[in-house]
Amino acid sequence: MNRLRIAKIIIVFSSLSYLSFSILRNYNSPENIEKRCLLKFEKYFKNPIGASSEELDLILDLADNNYLKCMGIPQD
């Protein structure tokens, strides 16, 4: 009876470990990182009403820098 309980615990622990590894690998894939970053900074790329071209340029530069930082791309 003890061996059966130990075997069940080992199987459950192994299954949970494999499942968490698979989820993290999928979550950290480059495609998913790009999707998350695009959704996060998408609002900055919409043209705000009444913004001057200089203000719009500053907003877009800030959004671009933050997007690159989110993607993990080094900036100069």
Tab-separated table of C-alpha atoms in Angstrom:
chain	number	residue	atom	x	y	z
A	1	MET	CA	0.000	0.000	0.000
A	2	ASN	CA	2.857	2.361	0.807
A	3	ARG	CA	4.517	1.713	-2.559
A	4	LEU	CA	1.301	2.538	-4.394
A	5	ARG	CA	0.974	5.843	-2.535
A	6	ILE	CA	4.606	6.743	-3.257
A	7	ALA	CA	4.145	5.843	-6.930
A	8	LYS	CA	1.043	8.076	-7.141
A	9	ILE	CA	2.908	10.976	-5.553
A	10	ILE	CA	5.804	10.559	-7.962
A	11	ILE	CA	3.461	10.406	-10.964
A	12	VAL	CA	1.516	13.497	-9.856
A	13	PHE	CA	4.694	15.463	-9.155
A	14	SER	CA	6.224	14.464	-12.500
A	15	SER	CA	3.051	15.367	-14.385
A	16	LEU	CA	2.814	18.778	-12.728
A	17	SER	CA	6.484	19.474	-13.412
A	18	TYR	CA	6.122	18.566	-17.085
A	19	LEU	CA	2.939	20.634	-17.399
A	20	SER	CA	4.520	23.720	-15.812
A	21	PHE	CA	7.611	23.353	-18.014
A	22	SER	CA	5.432	23.154	-21.143
A	23	ILE	CA	3.375	26.188	-20.150
A	24	LEU	CA	6.456	28.302	-19.401
A	25	ARG	CA	8.134	27.277	-22.642
A	26	ASN	CA	5.034	28.288	-24.601
A	27	TYR	CA	4.581	31.519	-22.632
A	28	ASN	CA	8.178	32.591	-23.277
A	29	SER	CA	8.239	31.759	-26.973
A	30	PRO	CA	9.303	34.686	-29.209
A	31	GLU	CA	5.923	34.783	-30.960
A	32	ASN	CA	4.017	35.117	-27.688
A	33	ILE	CA	6.409	37.752	-26.351
A	34	GLU	CA	5.892	39.774	-29.518
A	35	LYS	CA	2.098	39.475	-29.247
A	36	ARG	CA	2.135	40.605	-25.607
A	37	CYS	CA	4.377	43.579	-26.390
A	38	LEU	CA	2.265	44.623	-29.367
A	39	LEU	CA	-0.919	44.520	-27.307
A	40	LYS	CA	0.732	46.410	-24.462
A	41	PHE	CA	1.952	49.307	-26.631
A	42	GLU	CA	-0.728	49.303	-29.327
A	43	LYS	CA	-2.571	52.223	-27.707
A	44	TYR	CA	0.460	54.502	-28.198
A	45	PHE	CA	0.510	53.963	-31.946
A	46	LYS	CA	-3.026	55.237	-32.449
A	47	ASN	CA	-3.142	58.882	-33.540
A	48	PRO	CA	-4.363	60.972	-30.589
A	49	ILE	CA	-6.904	63.622	-31.565
A	50	GLY	CA	-5.541	67.159	-31.460
A	51	ALA	CA	-1.891	66.196	-31.049
A	52	SER	CA	0.699	68.251	-32.883
A	53	SER	CA	3.202	66.504	-35.096
A	54	GLU	CA	6.023	67.161	-32.584
A	55	GLU	CA	3.955	65.702	-29.747
A	56	LEU	CA	3.002	62.727	-31.891
A	57	ASP	CA	6.678	62.138	-32.749
A	58	LEU	CA	7.589	62.138	-29.034
A	59	ILE	CA	4.772	59.710	-28.229
A	60	LEU	CA	5.811	57.360	-31.035
A	61	ASP	CA	9.499	57.509	-30.041
A	62	LEU	CA	8.632	56.674	-26.447
A	63	ALA	CA	6.350	53.830	-27.525
A	64	ASP	CA	9.002	52.496	-29.902
A	65	ASN	CA	11.687	52.537	-27.191
A	66	ASN	CA	9.380	50.844	-24.688
A	67	TYR	CA	8.400	48.222	-27.270
A	68	LEU	CA	12.050	47.420	-27.982
A	69	LYS	CA	12.726	47.173	-24.244
A	70	CYS	CA	9.733	44.843	-23.853
A	71	MET	CA	11.030	42.627	-26.664
A	72	GLY	CA	14.472	42.513	-25.021
A	73	ILE	CA	16.231	44.177	-27.943
A	74	PRO	CA	19.244	46.226	-26.743
A	75	GLN	CA	19.180	49.906	-27.536
A	76	ASP	CA	22.188	52.073	-28.271
